[in-house]
Structures are given as structure tokens and as C-alpha cells.
XYZ file of C-alpha atoms in Angstrom:
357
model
C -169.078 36.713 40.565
C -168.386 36.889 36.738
C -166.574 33.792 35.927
C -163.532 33.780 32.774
C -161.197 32.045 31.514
C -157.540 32.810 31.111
C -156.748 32.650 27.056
C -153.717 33.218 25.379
C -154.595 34.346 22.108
C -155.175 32.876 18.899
C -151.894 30.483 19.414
C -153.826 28.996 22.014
C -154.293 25.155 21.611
C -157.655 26.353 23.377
C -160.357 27.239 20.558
C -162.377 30.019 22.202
C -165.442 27.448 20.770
C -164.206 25.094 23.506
C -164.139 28.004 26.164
C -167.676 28.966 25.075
C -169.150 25.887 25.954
C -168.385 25.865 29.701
C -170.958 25.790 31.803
C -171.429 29.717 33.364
C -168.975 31.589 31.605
C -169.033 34.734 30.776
C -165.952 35.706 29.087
C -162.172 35.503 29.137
C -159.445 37.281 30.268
C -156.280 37.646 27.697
C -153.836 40.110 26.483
C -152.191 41.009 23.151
C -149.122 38.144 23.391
C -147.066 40.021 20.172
C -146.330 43.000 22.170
C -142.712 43.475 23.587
C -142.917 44.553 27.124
C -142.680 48.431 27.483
C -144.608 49.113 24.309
C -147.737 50.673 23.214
C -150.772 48.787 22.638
C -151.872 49.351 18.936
C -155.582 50.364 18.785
C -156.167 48.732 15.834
C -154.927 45.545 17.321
C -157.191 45.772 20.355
C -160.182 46.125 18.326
C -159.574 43.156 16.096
C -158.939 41.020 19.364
C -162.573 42.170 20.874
C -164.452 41.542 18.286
C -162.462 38.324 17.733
C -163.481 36.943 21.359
C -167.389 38.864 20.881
C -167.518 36.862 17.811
C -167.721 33.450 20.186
C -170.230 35.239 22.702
C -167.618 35.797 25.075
C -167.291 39.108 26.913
C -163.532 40.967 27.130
C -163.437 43.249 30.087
C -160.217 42.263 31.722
C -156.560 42.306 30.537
C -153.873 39.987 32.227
C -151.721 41.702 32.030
C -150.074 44.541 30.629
C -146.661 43.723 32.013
C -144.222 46.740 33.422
C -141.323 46.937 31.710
C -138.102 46.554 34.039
C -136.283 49.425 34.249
C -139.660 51.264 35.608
C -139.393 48.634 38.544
C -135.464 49.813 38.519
C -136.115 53.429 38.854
C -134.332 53.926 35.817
C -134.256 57.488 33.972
C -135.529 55.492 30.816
C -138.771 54.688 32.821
C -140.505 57.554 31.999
C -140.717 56.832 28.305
C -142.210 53.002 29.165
C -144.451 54.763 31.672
C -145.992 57.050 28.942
C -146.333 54.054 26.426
C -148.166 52.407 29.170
C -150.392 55.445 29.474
C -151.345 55.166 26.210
C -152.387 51.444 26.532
C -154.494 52.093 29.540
C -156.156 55.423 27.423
C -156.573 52.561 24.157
C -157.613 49.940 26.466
C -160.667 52.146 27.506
C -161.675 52.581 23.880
C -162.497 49.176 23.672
C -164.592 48.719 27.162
C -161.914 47.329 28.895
C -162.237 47.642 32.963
C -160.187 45.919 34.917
C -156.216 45.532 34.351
C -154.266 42.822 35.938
C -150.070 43.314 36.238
C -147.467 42.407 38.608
C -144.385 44.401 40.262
C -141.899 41.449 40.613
C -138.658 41.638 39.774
C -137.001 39.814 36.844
C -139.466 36.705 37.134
C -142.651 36.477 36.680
C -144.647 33.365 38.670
C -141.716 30.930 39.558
C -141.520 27.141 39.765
C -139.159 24.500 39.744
C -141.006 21.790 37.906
C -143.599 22.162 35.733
C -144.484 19.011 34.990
C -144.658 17.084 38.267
C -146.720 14.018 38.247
C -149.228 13.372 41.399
C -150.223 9.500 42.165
C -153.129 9.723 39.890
C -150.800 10.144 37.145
C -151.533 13.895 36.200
C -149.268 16.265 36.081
C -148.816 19.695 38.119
C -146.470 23.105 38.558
C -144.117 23.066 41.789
C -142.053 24.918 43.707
C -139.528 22.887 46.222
C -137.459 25.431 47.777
C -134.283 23.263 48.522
C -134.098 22.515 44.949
C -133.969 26.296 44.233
C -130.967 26.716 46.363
C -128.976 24.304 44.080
C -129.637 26.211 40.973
C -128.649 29.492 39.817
C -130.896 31.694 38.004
C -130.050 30.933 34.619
C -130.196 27.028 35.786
C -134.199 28.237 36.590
C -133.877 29.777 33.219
C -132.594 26.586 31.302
C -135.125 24.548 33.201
C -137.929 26.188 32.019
C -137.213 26.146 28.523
C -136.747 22.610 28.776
C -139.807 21.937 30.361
C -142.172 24.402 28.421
C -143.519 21.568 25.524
C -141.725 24.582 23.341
C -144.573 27.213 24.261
C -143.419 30.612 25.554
C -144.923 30.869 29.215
C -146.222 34.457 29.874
C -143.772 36.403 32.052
C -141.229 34.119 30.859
C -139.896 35.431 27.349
C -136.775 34.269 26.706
C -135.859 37.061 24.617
C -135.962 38.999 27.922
C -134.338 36.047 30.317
C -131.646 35.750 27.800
C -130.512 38.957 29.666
C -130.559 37.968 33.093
C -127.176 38.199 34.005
C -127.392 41.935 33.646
C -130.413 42.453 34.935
C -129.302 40.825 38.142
C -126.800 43.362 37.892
C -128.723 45.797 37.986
C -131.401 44.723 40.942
C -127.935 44.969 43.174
C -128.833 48.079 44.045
C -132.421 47.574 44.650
C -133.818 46.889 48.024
C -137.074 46.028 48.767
C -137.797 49.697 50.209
C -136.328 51.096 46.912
C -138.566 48.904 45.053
C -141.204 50.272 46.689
C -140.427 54.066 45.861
C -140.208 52.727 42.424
C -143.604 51.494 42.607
C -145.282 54.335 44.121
C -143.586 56.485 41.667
C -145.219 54.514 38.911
C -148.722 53.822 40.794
C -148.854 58.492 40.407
C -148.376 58.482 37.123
C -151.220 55.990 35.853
C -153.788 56.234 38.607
C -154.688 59.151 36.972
C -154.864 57.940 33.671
C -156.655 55.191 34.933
C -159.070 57.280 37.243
C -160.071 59.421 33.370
C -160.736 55.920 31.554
C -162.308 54.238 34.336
C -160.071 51.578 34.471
C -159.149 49.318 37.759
C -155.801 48.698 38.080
C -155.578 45.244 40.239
C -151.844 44.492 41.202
C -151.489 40.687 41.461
C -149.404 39.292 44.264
C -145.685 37.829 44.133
C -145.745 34.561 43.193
C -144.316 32.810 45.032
C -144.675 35.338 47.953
C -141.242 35.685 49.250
C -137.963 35.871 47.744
C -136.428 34.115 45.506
C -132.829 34.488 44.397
C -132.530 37.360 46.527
C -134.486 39.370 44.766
C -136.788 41.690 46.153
C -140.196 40.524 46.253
C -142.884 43.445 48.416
C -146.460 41.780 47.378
C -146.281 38.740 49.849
C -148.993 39.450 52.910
C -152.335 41.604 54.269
C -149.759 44.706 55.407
C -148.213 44.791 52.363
C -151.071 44.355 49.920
C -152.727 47.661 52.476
C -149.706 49.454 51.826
C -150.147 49.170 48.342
C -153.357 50.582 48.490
C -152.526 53.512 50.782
C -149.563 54.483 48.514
C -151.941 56.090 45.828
C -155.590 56.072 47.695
C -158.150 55.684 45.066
C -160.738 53.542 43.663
C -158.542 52.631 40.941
C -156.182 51.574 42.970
C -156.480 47.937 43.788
C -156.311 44.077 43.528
C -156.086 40.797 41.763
C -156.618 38.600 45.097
C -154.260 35.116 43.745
C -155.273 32.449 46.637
C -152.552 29.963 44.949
C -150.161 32.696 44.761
C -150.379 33.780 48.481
C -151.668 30.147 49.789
C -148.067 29.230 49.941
C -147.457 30.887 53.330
C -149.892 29.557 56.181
C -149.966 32.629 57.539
C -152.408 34.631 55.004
C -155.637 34.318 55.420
C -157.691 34.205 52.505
C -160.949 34.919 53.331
C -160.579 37.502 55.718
C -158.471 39.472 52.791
C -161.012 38.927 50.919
C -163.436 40.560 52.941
C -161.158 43.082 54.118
C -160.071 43.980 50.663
C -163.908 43.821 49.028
C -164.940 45.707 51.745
C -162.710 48.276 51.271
C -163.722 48.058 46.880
C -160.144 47.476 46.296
C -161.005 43.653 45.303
C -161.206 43.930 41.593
C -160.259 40.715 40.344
C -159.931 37.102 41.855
C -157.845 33.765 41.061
C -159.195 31.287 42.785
C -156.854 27.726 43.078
C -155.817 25.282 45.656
C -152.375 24.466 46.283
C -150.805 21.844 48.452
C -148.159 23.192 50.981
C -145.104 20.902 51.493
C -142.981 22.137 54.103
C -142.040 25.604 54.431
C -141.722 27.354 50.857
C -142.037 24.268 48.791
C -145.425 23.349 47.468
C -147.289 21.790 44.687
C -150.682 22.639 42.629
C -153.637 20.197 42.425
C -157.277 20.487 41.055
C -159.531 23.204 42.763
C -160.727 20.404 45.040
C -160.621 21.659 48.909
C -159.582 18.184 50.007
C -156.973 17.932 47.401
C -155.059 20.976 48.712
C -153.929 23.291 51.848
C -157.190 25.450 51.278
C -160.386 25.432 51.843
C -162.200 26.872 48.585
C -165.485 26.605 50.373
C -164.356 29.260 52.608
C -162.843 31.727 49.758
C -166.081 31.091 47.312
C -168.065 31.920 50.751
C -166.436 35.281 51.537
C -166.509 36.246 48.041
C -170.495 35.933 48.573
C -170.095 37.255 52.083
C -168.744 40.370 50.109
C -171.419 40.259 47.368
C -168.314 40.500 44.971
C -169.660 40.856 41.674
C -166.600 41.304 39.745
C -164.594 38.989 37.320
C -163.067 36.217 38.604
C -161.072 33.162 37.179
C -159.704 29.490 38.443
C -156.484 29.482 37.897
C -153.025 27.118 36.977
C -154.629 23.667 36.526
C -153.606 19.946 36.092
C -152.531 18.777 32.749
C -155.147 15.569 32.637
C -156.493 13.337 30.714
C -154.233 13.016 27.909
C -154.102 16.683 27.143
C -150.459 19.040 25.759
C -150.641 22.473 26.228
C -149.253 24.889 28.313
C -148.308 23.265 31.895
C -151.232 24.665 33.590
C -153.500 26.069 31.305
C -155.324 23.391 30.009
C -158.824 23.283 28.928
C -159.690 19.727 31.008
C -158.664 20.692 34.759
C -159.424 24.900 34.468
C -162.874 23.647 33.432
C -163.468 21.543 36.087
C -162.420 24.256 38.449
C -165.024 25.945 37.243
C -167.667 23.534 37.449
C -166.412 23.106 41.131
C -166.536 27.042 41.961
C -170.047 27.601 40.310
C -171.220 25.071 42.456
C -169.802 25.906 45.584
C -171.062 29.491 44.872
C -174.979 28.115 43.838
C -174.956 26.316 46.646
C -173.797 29.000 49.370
C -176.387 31.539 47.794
C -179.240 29.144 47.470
C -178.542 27.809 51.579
C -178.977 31.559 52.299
C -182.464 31.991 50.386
C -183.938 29.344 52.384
């Protein structure tokens, strides 16, 4: 495994000189965070952000994530023009040794919670999601909530330029099913495969988050079959996945280490997040560290089948604790992410080096 770090540019509170000095890093996984959704990704731009993150020893091989704009999830007639501008990201991304790019197909919201600054007995604080609350709040509630809870930082997949629309796009998604969501998606999977199959790019859809739906909007990237279906809608190498255990972890019934080997085996694994999360009752749960015990999953068991798989691409901890004094972004700190890291590096020494003997 190649282990990064999530970074959010250079209005991170997170100096890449911090990142740099965890232990068994190898680079970090960012985006360009100026960039309205649906737009092309300025060369020049790119190039400045590489050598940026190269100039702190860190690698950049992954983007999370070049986000689709909405009215290609829509089916709209408009899509094609957002489909060729991200074409020509994908084609720029190449130029700059990018290999792996992480995006998502959900609706409206990106990953969804209902508290983002929930504090645990030990005084930290975590993201939640508590399902009955959700059904006392309306969208733009969830909206209002989340401004008021983001410590004035934009959350990715949250702009509120965009959400400051939602009525109307909710107008819109009236029409969309989740089988017409799917056509949408397949329709955009054969248009950038190929572009992604001529710069050797892997294209790793990340799941729904959380994975069912919310607000009844149509969520598809929730389980095994679906995630397969995915695949078989455009077969090719290029084709694949960002495996999320926290984003799937919610429902008891996926299993993440056999998708994990079912999905490496297959090579459509191209990109892990690797967290715990703490299941409530059904559809409400809570984050915590990375710390099996702490959780509803058993990390030993993911960072084994990653190993199982000899998975040797990037991989990342994901949504931490806000600890130990720290203000940021509700889960992306520094403190917790690199503990998580600490925590998966050792699970994974010690799997490999029990094996040798």
C-alpha cells in the first residue's frame, strides 16, 4: 500500500511540512479547490500545484476529486459541454503524472451528516449521521446546519454557492429515479473511459455516503451488486474503485474485506479509505479514531485483505477526530488522520512480517 494524506490546498490549516513528517508517507491526495464544478482544469494551474507538493518531498498521483457537475448526473442536454470540459481535465491531468482519479455520482450532496461536531466521552469531537434527526429537517435545514457548523471553512462537496440552489435542483431530481440515474451514469462512464483508457488514468468511483437515501434522493453506490454493476457498465481497466470502509460500514450488511478481495482481484480496486465508524441503530452512526475497538469494524481485517490482495496502490485514512485542542475542518485534522496512520502502518508491518516468519 502507498499511504497519503487528504490536503486541501494551500488554504489548508495543514502545512504540507507537517504532512511530510508522518511516519510512512508517501504523498497526498488533493485537488485544485478554485475550480467551479463543470469546468476545465487549467494546465498551468496543475503544474504549479505539483511542483508545489514535490517541493515538500511528497508525491501527487491521485486527485480527489474532480467532481461531476449536476446536470450530467440529470441527463441534461447541457451535459455534454461539462462532459467535454471534464475530458480535458482528465487529458491535463495526465500531463502532470496523475493516475488515479477519485469522484462520486451522488445526487445534490456530497458525504452527508447531521452533526459535525459531536463530542464522544473523551471529550473529542466527531461527524454523525442520526437518521431520525434527518427526518425532522428539510434539506435546506441540512443546508443551514452545515454552514453553521463548518468553523466558516467551505467543506468539499458542500459549496454553498451551489446549495444556495437547492430548491431547484430538487426540482429537477423529481424526475430522476434511481434506474434513470443509472443511464445517466453509464452514459457518462462511455464518454471518459476512453479518454481515460489514452492517458492511463484510473477512474475510481467512490461510494454514496451515506449508502442509502437520503431525502429521497436517489443514491445507486450503496452495496457489492451495485459497486459490480458499475464495473460491468463500461468493462475496462479504467474502470473502477475508491473502496470507502466508513462510507459503506454504515450498513452491516457489506462486507469489507471480501469486497476488497473481490474488487482487487478483479484490478478494479484503485484507491482505498480506510476508517472506522461506530453503527448506532439502523442508519444512524458516528465516526471515531481508526481504532478497531473504538468502532463497528474490524481494521485488522480490511488492512489484512488489502495484503491478502497484495494491493499496492494509494491508499488514505480517512474523516478523523478533531483532538487535542486542534480547529480545522471537522474531520480533517492533522492530530487524529495521523494517528490513523500510525495505526494502519502498523497493522500492515505487522501482518506482512507474521507471514515472513
Amino acid at each position: 500500500m502507498k499511504m497519503t494524506f487528504r490536503w486541501y490546498g494551500k488554504n489548508d490549516k495543514i502545512p504540507l511540512e507537517h504532512v511530510a513528517q508522518i511516519p510512512g508517507i508517501s504523498g497526498v491526495v488533493t485537488s485544485l479547490m478554485d475550480i467551479p464544478v463543470g469546468d476545465s482544469w487549467p494546465i498551468k494551474d496543475l503544474i504549479e500545484l505539483k511542483n508545489y507538493v514535490n517541493s515538500y518531498g511528497l508525491n501527487l498521483e491521485v486527485i480527489e476529486s474532480v467532481n461531476v457537475h449536476e446536470d450530467i448526473k440529470l441527463g441534461l442536454d447541457s451535459r455534454d459541454e461539462y462532459i467535454k470540459n471534464y475530458q480535458e481535465t482528465l487529458v491535463n491531468l495526465s500531463q502532470i503524472g496523475i493516475k488515479t482519479v477519485c469522484y462520486n455520482f451522488m445526487p445534490i450532496f456530497d458525504w452527508t451528516r447531521t452533526d459535525l461536531n459531536m463530542p464522544l466521552k473523551d471529550k473529542s469531537t466527531v461527524l454523525s449521521f442520526d437518521n431520525e434527526q434527518l427526518k425532522d429537517l428539510s434539506a435546506q435545514d441540512l443546508v443551514e446546519r452545515i454552514r453553521n457548523d463548518s468553523s466558516e471553512v467551505e467543506i468539499p462537496g458542500w459549496e454553498l454557492e451551489r446549495l444556495d440552489e437547492i430548491e431547484g435542483l430538487f426540482k429537477q431530481y423529481e424526475t430522476v429515479d434511481e434506474e434513470q440515474l443509472w443511464e445517466n451514469l453509464k452514459y457518462f462512464l462511455e464518454k471518459i473511459i476512453p479518454t481515460a483508457e489514452s492517458c492511463n488514468i484510473k477512474m475510481a468511483l467512490h461510494p454514496d455516503d451515506p449508502p442509502f437515501s437520503i431525502f429521497g434522493l436517489p443514491r445507486i453506490m450503496t452495496n457489492q451488486k451495485n459497486l459490480q454493476r458499475l464495473l460491468d457498465l463500461v468493462p475496462s481497466i479504467n474502470n473502477g474503485l475508491t473502496l470507502c470502509t466508513g462510507s459503506l460500514g454504515p450498513n452491516k450488511d457489506n462486507d469489507m474485506p471480501a469486497m476488497i478481495r473481490d474488487f482487487g482481484g478483479q484490478g478494479k480496486l484503485h484507491f482505498g479509505h480506510i476508517r472506522n465508524v461506530k453503527r448506532i441503530n439502523d442508519k444512524s452512526f458516528h465516526e471515531t479514531s481508526h481504532l478497531s475497538s473504538d468502532g463497528s469494524l474490524d481494521l485488522y481485517e480490511i488492512v489484512k485483505a488489502y495484503k491478502d490482495i497484495n494491493f499496492d496502490g494509494p491508499v488514505r485514512p480517512d474523516h478523523g477526530r478533531m483532538i487535542w485542542g486542534e480547529e480545522g475542518m471537522p474531520g480533517y485534522g492533522l492530530y487524529d488522520r495521523a494517528l490513523g496512520i500510525t495505526y494502519l502502518n502498523g497493522l500492515y508491518e505487522a501482518i506482512s512480517k507474521a507471514r515472513d516468519e
